[in-house]
Amino acid sequence: MAENLNLLTSTQNVIKTALDKLGYEESVYELLKEPMRILEVRIPVKMDDGKTKVFTGFRAQHNDAVGPTKGGIRFHPEVNREEVMALSMWMTLKCGIVELPYGGAKGGIICDPREMSMREIEQLSRGYVRAISQIVGPNKDIPAPDVFTNSQIMAWMFDEYSKIDEFNSPGFITGKPIVLGGSQGRDKATAQGVTICIYEAAKKRGLDIKDARVVIQGFGNAGSFLAKILYDAGAKIVGISDAYGALHDPNGLDIEYLLDRRDSFGTVTTLFDEKITNKELLELDCDILVPAAISNQITAENASDIKASIVVEAANGPTTSEATKILTERGILLVPDVLASAGGVTVSYFEWVQNNQGYYWTPEEVDEKLTKKLVDAFENVYNVATTRNIDMRLAAYMVGARRTAEASRFRGWV
Ligand code: NAD
């Protein structure tokens, strides 16, 4: 039978197994298997050539039993309803794992910002906020950046919402520029969360980061910040890649040089003749492998050829269920996406807290609070995995789903 590469059904399957293991009745799964609310909107934008183009967007709110929902907005040509649904469910799990008072949400617009002018992107961003304004808000659903959206887009969205709300509402959205109420450390938060998980996993395996050989797939926001943090910590980054190929040096790549040369879309390999493929990159000899690009990269086909002893998922959904099984059986420590990439939403939560209290923290305070959250979450998931003798992904889903299931039960929904 062909391997299941559908993100929604594979997420539903793991949630079902997690809830069964936790002893919840079928009605809890019925509630959590899909978002409670999905809004599909059409956004007309007057383009630079004078013609009107109508874009389709979505906002999915998975479950708000624990608190308001939270999740990023993605601008990408491949955005679709099912993907937004799955991503909103992962946000519930992430928030549960790091114990944030939120449920999950996600938004997306089918568009290609790489082919649009700044003015067109601004109009699209403002139009999207007008279209979803009735179901979002600082105490309802709080958006944030995701693929191909950034702090400038968050600033436009914040400004548009503040006009609708007739009030300055910084807590409506996170990932804003610092001057508009953004938090210190938000830009590198995801990479920092991944780093904390790498350190915790390395401790479990008796590996010193200073001696470690690391391979990172993807050199965008997550991958490039991560490469820099680990390089500065003394690790040898022996491979990196982007959408066009991969670079390999068993003695370690010069990350400072590569960071200087990369473009704003995370492309750098096009400048080099000597390249390997992304497939070869994943199978390189190394200690730690970090997929930080796209989904379905480690599958039943290549899982047996992975040489790393630790795999930490910075990307969403890079490893299929079958590959998870193979890696775990081979004794490879796999730190799943819902735990490893929770640093971004954690600092987004810190931003919202700071906006609500009108008092702002130093970078050191943000660092300290983020580290505590992620270390506790890692330990919690690792303990569930080892005591129950299950893989880290299922353990993470059990930890993540439990809060929402409990809150739904206390509210009398199930
Ligand atoms: P990005 O767009 O900044 O960078 C993506 C990188 O992946 C680029 O280097 C790109 O060239 C590369 N890439 C694209 N297609 C590829 C392919 N087919 N093969 C190999 N490489 C390819 O994105 P990002 O923000 O760094 O996000 C990367 C992953 O991490 C995504 O799965 C995203 O959902 C996840 N993530 C990011 C954040 C965040 O805060 N940035 C938070 C949580 C999860």
Coordinates of C-alpha atoms and ligand atoms in Angstrom, one line a residue:
M1 CA 0.0 0.0 0.0
A2 CA 1.3 3.5 -0.8
E3 CA 2.6 5.5 2.1
N4 CA 0.1 8.0 3.7
L5 CA 1.5 11.5 2.8
N6 CA -1.7 13.4 3.7
L7 CA -1.0 15.7 6.6
L8 CA -4.6 15.9 7.8
T9 CA -5.3 12.2 7.9
S10 CA -2.0 11.3 9.4
T11 CA -2.5 14.0 12.1
Q12 CA -6.0 12.6 12.8
N13 CA -4.6 9.1 13.1
V14 CA -2.1 10.1 15.7
I15 CA -4.6 12.2 17.7
K16 CA -7.0 9.2 17.7
T17 CA -4.2 6.9 19.0
A18 CA -3.2 9.5 21.6
L19 CA -6.8 9.9 22.9
D20 CA -7.3 6.1 23.0
K21 CA -4.1 5.7 25.0
L22 CA -5.3 8.5 27.4
G23 CA -8.6 6.6 27.8
Y24 CA -10.9 9.2 26.4
E25 CA -14.2 8.2 24.9
E26 CA -14.9 8.5 21.1
S27 CA -16.8 11.8 21.5
V28 CA -13.5 13.6 22.4
Y29 CA -12.0 12.4 19.2
E30 CA -15.1 13.4 17.2
L31 CA -14.7 16.9 18.7
L32 CA -10.9 17.2 18.1
K33 CA -10.6 15.5 14.7
E34 CA -11.4 18.8 12.8
P35 CA -11.5 22.5 13.6
M36 CA -14.6 23.9 15.3
R37 CA -14.8 26.8 12.9
I38 CA -13.4 27.5 9.4
L39 CA -14.0 30.7 7.5
E40 CA -13.3 30.9 3.8
V41 CA -13.1 34.4 2.4
R42 CA -12.7 36.1 -1.0
I43 CA -10.5 39.2 -1.0
P44 CA -10.6 41.6 -4.0
V45 CA -7.3 43.5 -4.6
K46 CA -6.8 46.3 -7.1
M47 CA -3.5 45.2 -8.7
D48 CA -0.8 47.6 -10.0
D49 CA -2.0 47.1 -13.6
G50 CA -5.4 48.5 -12.6
K51 CA -7.2 45.2 -12.8
T52 CA -8.9 43.6 -9.8
K53 CA -7.8 40.2 -8.7
V54 CA -9.8 38.1 -6.2
F55 CA -7.8 36.0 -3.7
T56 CA -9.1 33.1 -1.6
G57 CA -8.2 33.0 2.1
F58 CA -9.0 30.8 5.1
R59 CA -9.0 31.0 8.9
A60 CA -9.4 27.8 10.8
Q61 CA -10.0 27.7 14.6
H62 CA -9.5 24.3 16.0
N63 CA -10.7 24.4 19.5
D64 CA -11.1 27.3 22.0
A65 CA -11.9 25.3 25.2
V66 CA -8.5 26.3 26.8
G67 CA -8.6 29.9 25.7
P68 CA -8.5 32.1 22.6
T69 CA -7.1 30.4 19.6
K70 CA -3.6 31.2 18.1
G71 CA -1.7 30.6 14.9
G72 CA 0.1 32.1 12.0
I73 CA -1.1 33.3 8.6
R74 CA 0.6 31.7 5.5
F75 CA 0.9 33.4 2.1
H76 CA 1.6 30.6 -0.4
P77 CA 0.3 29.4 -3.8
E78 CA -0.2 25.9 -2.3
V79 CA -2.4 27.0 0.6
N80 CA -5.6 24.9 0.8
R81 CA -8.4 24.2 3.2
E82 CA -7.1 20.8 4.3
E83 CA -3.6 22.1 5.0
V84 CA -5.0 25.0 7.0
M85 CA -7.1 22.6 9.0
A86 CA -4.2 20.3 9.8
L87 CA -2.0 23.2 10.7
S88 CA -4.6 24.6 13.2
M89 CA -4.7 21.2 14.9
W90 CA -0.9 21.1 15.2
M91 CA -1.2 24.6 16.9
T92 CA -3.5 23.1 19.5
L93 CA -1.0 20.4 20.2
K94 CA 2.0 22.8 20.4
C95 CA 0.1 25.1 22.8
G96 CA -0.8 22.1 24.9
I97 CA 2.8 20.8 25.0
V98 CA 4.3 24.2 26.2
E99 CA 1.2 24.9 28.4
L100 CA 0.0 28.1 26.8
P101 CA -3.6 29.3 27.6
Y102 CA -4.6 28.9 24.0
G103 CA -6.2 26.6 21.5
G104 CA -4.9 26.3 17.9
A105 CA -5.7 28.2 14.8
K106 CA -4.2 28.9 11.4
G107 CA -4.8 31.1 8.4
G108 CA -3.7 31.2 4.8
I109 CA -4.2 33.0 1.5
I110 CA -3.6 31.4 -1.9
C111 CA -1.1 33.8 -3.4
D112 CA 2.5 34.1 -4.4
P113 CA 4.0 37.2 -2.6
R114 CA 7.3 36.7 -4.6
E115 CA 5.4 37.9 -7.6
M116 CA 3.5 40.8 -6.0
S117 CA 4.6 44.4 -5.2
M118 CA 4.7 45.7 -1.7
R119 CA 1.6 47.8 -2.3
E120 CA -0.3 44.7 -3.6
I121 CA 0.8 42.7 -0.5
E122 CA -0.3 45.5 1.8
Q123 CA -3.8 45.7 0.2
L124 CA -4.1 41.9 0.4
S125 CA -3.1 41.9 4.1
R126 CA -5.5 44.6 5.0
G127 CA -8.3 43.0 2.9
Y128 CA -7.8 39.7 4.7
V129 CA -8.1 41.3 8.1
R130 CA -11.4 43.1 7.1
A131 CA -12.7 39.7 5.8
I132 CA -12.0 37.8 9.0
S133 CA -12.4 40.6 11.5
Q134 CA -15.6 39.3 13.1
I135 CA -14.0 36.0 14.3
V136 CA -10.6 37.3 15.4
G137 CA -9.5 39.7 18.2
P138 CA -7.1 39.9 21.2
N139 CA -9.4 37.6 23.3
K140 CA -10.8 35.5 20.5
D141 CA -8.1 34.5 18.0
I142 CA -4.7 36.0 17.7
P143 CA -2.8 35.6 14.3
A144 CA 1.0 35.6 13.8
P145 CA 3.5 35.3 10.9
D146 CA 4.1 32.0 9.1
V147 CA 5.5 31.0 5.7
F148 CA 6.1 34.2 3.5
T149 CA 4.6 36.6 6.0
N150 CA 6.7 38.9 8.2
S151 CA 6.7 41.7 10.8
Q152 CA 5.8 44.3 8.2
I153 CA 2.7 42.3 7.2
M154 CA 1.8 41.9 10.9
A155 CA 2.1 45.7 11.2
W156 CA -0.3 46.4 8.4
M157 CA -2.7 43.8 9.8
F158 CA -2.5 45.4 13.3
D159 CA -3.1 48.8 11.8
E160 CA -6.2 47.6 9.9
Y161 CA -7.7 45.8 12.9
S162 CA -7.1 48.9 15.1
K163 CA -9.1 51.0 12.6
I164 CA -12.0 48.5 12.7
D165 CA -11.8 48.2 16.5
E166 CA -11.5 52.0 16.9
F167 CA -8.8 51.2 19.4
N168 CA -5.1 50.6 19.4
S169 CA -5.1 46.8 19.7
P170 CA -1.5 45.4 19.8
G171 CA -2.7 42.2 21.4
F172 CA -4.7 41.4 18.2
I173 CA -1.6 40.0 16.4
T174 CA 2.0 38.9 17.3
G175 CA 5.3 39.0 15.4
K176 CA 5.0 42.8 15.1
P177 CA 8.0 45.1 14.8
I178 CA 9.4 45.9 18.3
V179 CA 8.3 49.6 18.0
L180 CA 4.7 48.5 17.6
G181 CA 4.7 46.2 20.6
G182 CA 6.7 43.2 19.3
S183 CA 8.7 41.1 21.7
Q184 CA 12.4 40.8 22.0
G185 CA 13.6 37.5 20.5
R186 CA 10.6 36.8 18.4
D187 CA 12.5 36.6 15.1
K188 CA 14.9 33.8 16.3
A189 CA 12.4 32.1 18.7
T190 CA 11.7 29.1 16.6
A191 CA 15.4 28.4 16.0
Q192 CA 16.1 28.9 19.7
G193 CA 13.3 26.4 20.6
V194 CA 14.8 23.9 18.2
T195 CA 18.3 24.5 19.8
I196 CA 17.0 23.9 23.3
C197 CA 15.5 20.6 22.1
I198 CA 18.8 19.7 20.4
Y199 CA 20.7 20.3 23.7
E200 CA 18.2 18.3 25.7
A201 CA 18.3 15.4 23.2
A202 CA 22.1 15.5 23.1
K203 CA 22.2 15.2 26.9
K204 CA 20.1 12.1 26.7
R205 CA 22.5 10.6 24.2
G206 CA 25.7 11.8 25.9
L207 CA 26.7 13.9 23.0
D208 CA 28.6 17.2 23.3
I209 CA 27.3 19.9 20.9
K210 CA 30.9 21.2 20.6
D211 CA 31.9 17.9 18.9
A212 CA 28.6 17.3 17.1
R213 CA 28.3 17.1 13.3
V214 CA 25.0 18.7 12.2
V215 CA 23.0 18.7 8.9
I216 CA 20.3 21.2 8.4
Q217 CA 17.8 21.0 5.5
G218 CA 16.5 24.5 4.6
F219 CA 18.3 27.8 5.1
G220 CA 15.3 30.1 5.6
N221 CA 14.2 31.8 8.8
A222 CA 14.3 28.6 11.0
G223 CA 17.3 26.9 9.3
S224 CA 19.6 29.9 9.0
F225 CA 19.1 31.2 12.6
L226 CA 19.6 27.6 13.8
A227 CA 22.8 27.2 11.8
K228 CA 24.2 30.4 13.2
I229 CA 23.4 29.5 16.9
L230 CA 24.9 26.0 16.6
Y231 CA 28.0 27.3 14.6
D232 CA 28.6 29.9 17.3
A233 CA 28.3 27.1 20.0
G234 CA 31.1 25.2 18.2
A235 CA 29.2 22.5 16.3
K236 CA 30.3 21.5 12.9
I237 CA 27.6 22.2 10.3
V238 CA 28.6 19.6 7.7
G239 CA 25.6 20.2 5.4
I240 CA 22.9 22.7 4.6
S241 CA 20.4 23.0 1.7
D242 CA 17.7 25.1 0.1
A243 CA 15.1 24.4 -2.6
Y244 CA 17.9 24.2 -5.3
G245 CA 20.3 21.8 -3.8
A246 CA 22.7 21.2 -0.9
L247 CA 26.2 22.0 0.2
H248 CA 28.5 19.5 2.0
D249 CA 31.8 19.7 3.8
P250 CA 32.8 17.0 6.3
N251 CA 35.1 19.5 7.9
G252 CA 32.3 22.0 8.5
L253 CA 30.9 24.8 6.3
D254 CA 31.7 28.5 6.8
I255 CA 28.2 29.5 8.1
E256 CA 29.1 33.2 8.5
Y257 CA 30.0 33.3 4.8
L258 CA 26.9 31.5 3.7
L259 CA 24.6 33.7 5.8
D260 CA 26.2 36.8 4.2
R261 CA 25.4 35.4 0.7
R262 CA 21.8 34.0 1.3
D263 CA 18.9 36.0 -0.1
S264 CA 15.7 36.9 1.7
F265 CA 14.0 33.6 0.6
G266 CA 16.7 31.4 2.1
T267 CA 18.5 30.6 -1.2
V268 CA 22.3 30.3 -1.3
T269 CA 23.3 27.1 -3.1
T270 CA 22.7 28.6 -6.5
L271 CA 26.0 30.4 -6.0
F272 CA 28.0 27.2 -6.0
D273 CA 28.9 24.6 -8.6
E274 CA 29.7 21.7 -6.3
K275 CA 26.4 20.6 -5.0
I276 CA 24.7 17.4 -3.8
T277 CA 20.9 16.8 -3.8
N278 CA 18.5 17.3 -0.9
K279 CA 18.1 13.5 -0.9
E280 CA 21.8 12.9 -0.5
L281 CA 21.9 15.6 2.2
L282 CA 19.4 13.8 4.4
E283 CA 21.6 10.6 4.2
L284 CA 24.9 12.3 5.1
D285 CA 27.1 10.9 7.9
C286 CA 26.3 13.2 10.9
D287 CA 25.1 13.1 14.6
I288 CA 22.2 15.5 14.4
L289 CA 19.8 16.0 11.4
V290 CA 17.4 18.9 11.4
P291 CA 14.8 19.0 8.6
A292 CA 13.9 22.8 8.5
A293 CA 12.3 23.1 5.1
I294 CA 9.1 21.3 4.0
S295 CA 6.9 18.3 4.8
N296 CA 7.3 14.6 3.8
Q297 CA 11.1 14.6 3.5
I298 CA 11.9 11.5 5.6
T299 CA 9.7 8.7 4.4
A300 CA 9.6 4.8 4.4
E301 CA 11.9 5.0 1.4
N302 CA 14.9 6.8 3.0
A303 CA 14.3 6.3 6.8
S304 CA 16.6 3.3 6.9
D305 CA 19.4 5.3 5.3
I306 CA 19.4 8.2 7.8
K307 CA 22.8 8.1 9.6
A308 CA 22.1 10.7 12.4
S309 CA 21.4 9.4 15.9
I310 CA 19.2 12.4 16.7
V311 CA 16.6 14.0 14.3
V312 CA 15.0 17.2 15.5
E313 CA 12.0 18.5 13.3
A314 CA 12.1 22.2 12.9
A315 CA 9.8 22.0 9.9
N316 CA 6.1 21.0 10.1
G317 CA 5.5 17.4 9.2
P318 CA 8.9 16.5 7.6
T319 CA 8.7 12.8 8.7
T320 CA 5.8 10.4 7.8
S321 CA 4.2 8.1 10.3
E322 CA 5.9 5.1 8.7
A323 CA 9.3 6.8 8.8
T324 CA 8.7 7.7 12.5
K325 CA 8.2 4.0 13.2
I326 CA 11.4 3.0 11.3
L327 CA 13.6 5.7 13.0
T328 CA 12.3 4.8 16.5
E329 CA 12.9 1.1 15.9
R330 CA 16.4 1.9 14.8
G331 CA 17.0 3.7 18.2
I332 CA 17.2 7.2 16.6
L333 CA 15.9 9.9 19.0
L334 CA 13.2 11.8 17.0
V335 CA 12.1 15.1 18.5
P336 CA 8.7 15.8 16.8
D337 CA 7.7 19.1 15.2
V338 CA 4.9 19.9 17.7
L339 CA 7.6 20.0 20.4
A340 CA 10.7 21.2 18.6
S341 CA 9.1 24.1 16.7
A342 CA 7.0 25.4 19.6
G343 CA 9.5 28.2 20.4
G344 CA 7.8 30.6 17.9
V345 CA 4.3 30.3 19.4
T346 CA 5.8 30.5 22.9
V347 CA 7.5 33.9 22.3
S348 CA 4.3 35.0 20.5
Y349 CA 2.5 34.2 23.7
F350 CA 5.1 36.3 25.6
E351 CA 4.4 39.2 23.1
W352 CA 0.7 39.0 23.8
V353 CA 1.2 39.0 27.6
Q354 CA 3.5 42.0 27.3
N355 CA 0.9 43.8 25.1
N356 CA -1.8 43.0 27.7
Q357 CA 0.2 44.3 30.6
G358 CA 1.8 47.2 28.7
Y359 CA 5.2 46.4 30.2
Y360 CA 8.0 45.0 28.1
W361 CA 10.7 42.4 28.9
T362 CA 14.5 42.4 28.2
P363 CA 16.0 39.9 25.8
E364 CA 17.4 38.1 28.8
E365 CA 14.0 37.7 30.4
V366 CA 12.5 36.4 27.2
D367 CA 15.4 33.9 26.8
E368 CA 15.1 32.6 30.4
K369 CA 11.3 32.1 30.2
L370 CA 11.6 30.4 26.8
T371 CA 14.3 28.1 27.9
K372 CA 12.3 27.0 31.0
K373 CA 9.1 26.3 28.9
L374 CA 10.9 24.2 26.3
V375 CA 13.1 22.3 28.8
D376 CA 10.1 21.4 30.9
A377 CA 8.1 20.4 27.8
F378 CA 10.9 18.2 26.4
E379 CA 11.3 16.5 29.8
N380 CA 7.6 15.9 30.0
V381 CA 7.3 14.4 26.5
Y382 CA 10.5 12.3 26.9
N383 CA 9.2 10.9 30.2
V384 CA 5.9 9.9 28.7
A385 CA 7.7 8.2 25.8
T386 CA 10.1 6.2 28.0
T387 CA 7.6 5.2 30.6
R388 CA 5.0 4.1 28.1
N389 CA 7.6 2.8 25.6
I390 CA 6.1 4.7 22.7
D391 CA 7.7 7.1 20.1
M392 CA 8.2 10.7 20.9
R393 CA 5.6 11.9 18.4
L394 CA 2.8 9.9 20.0
A395 CA 4.0 11.0 23.5
A396 CA 3.9 14.6 22.3
Y397 CA 0.4 14.2 21.0
M398 CA -0.7 12.7 24.3
V399 CA 0.7 15.6 26.2
G400 CA -0.6 18.2 23.8
A401 CA -4.1 16.8 23.4
R402 CA -4.8 16.2 27.0
R403 CA -5.2 19.9 28.0
T404 CA -7.8 20.5 25.3
A405 CA -9.6 17.3 26.1
E406 CA -9.7 18.1 29.8
A407 CA -10.9 21.7 29.2
S408 CA -13.6 20.5 26.8
R409 CA -14.8 18.0 29.4
F410 CA -14.9 20.6 32.3
R411 CA -16.9 22.9 30.0
G412 CA -19.4 20.1 29.5
W413 CA -18.8 19.8 25.7
V414 CA -18.0 16.1 25.7
Ligands
NAD1 P1 11.4 30.0 4.9 O1 10.5 30.2 3.8 O2 12.1 31.1 5.5 O3 12.6 29.0 4.4 C1 12.4 27.7 3.8 C2 13.7 27.1 3.4 O4 13.4 25.8 2.8 C3 14.4 27.9 2.3 O5 15.8 27.8 2.4 C4 14.0 27.1 1.0 O6 14.9 27.3 -0.1 C5 14.0 25.7 1.5 N1 13.1 24.9 0.7 C6 12.0 25.2 0.1 N2 11.5 24.1 -0.7 C7 12.5 23.1 -0.5 C8 12.6 21.8 -1.0 N3 11.7 21.3 -1.9 N4 13.7 21.1 -0.6 C9 14.6 21.6 0.2 N5 14.5 22.9 0.7 C10 13.5 23.6 0.4 O7 10.6 29.1 6.0 P2 10.9 29.0 7.5 O8 10.1 30.0 8.2 O9 12.3 28.8 7.8 O10 10.1 27.6 7.8 C11 10.7 26.3 7.5 C12 9.9 25.2 8.1 O11 9.8 25.4 9.5 C13 8.4 25.2 7.6 O12 8.0 23.8 7.6 C14 7.7 26.0 8.7 O13 6.3 25.6 8.7 C15 8.4 25.5 9.9 N6 8.2 26.5 11.0 C16 8.7 27.7 11.0 C17 8.5 28.6 12.0 C18 9.0 30.0 12.0 O14 8.8 30.7 13.0 N7 9.7 30.4 11.0 C19 7.8 28.2 13.1 C20 7.3 26.9 13.2 C21 7.6 26.0 12.1

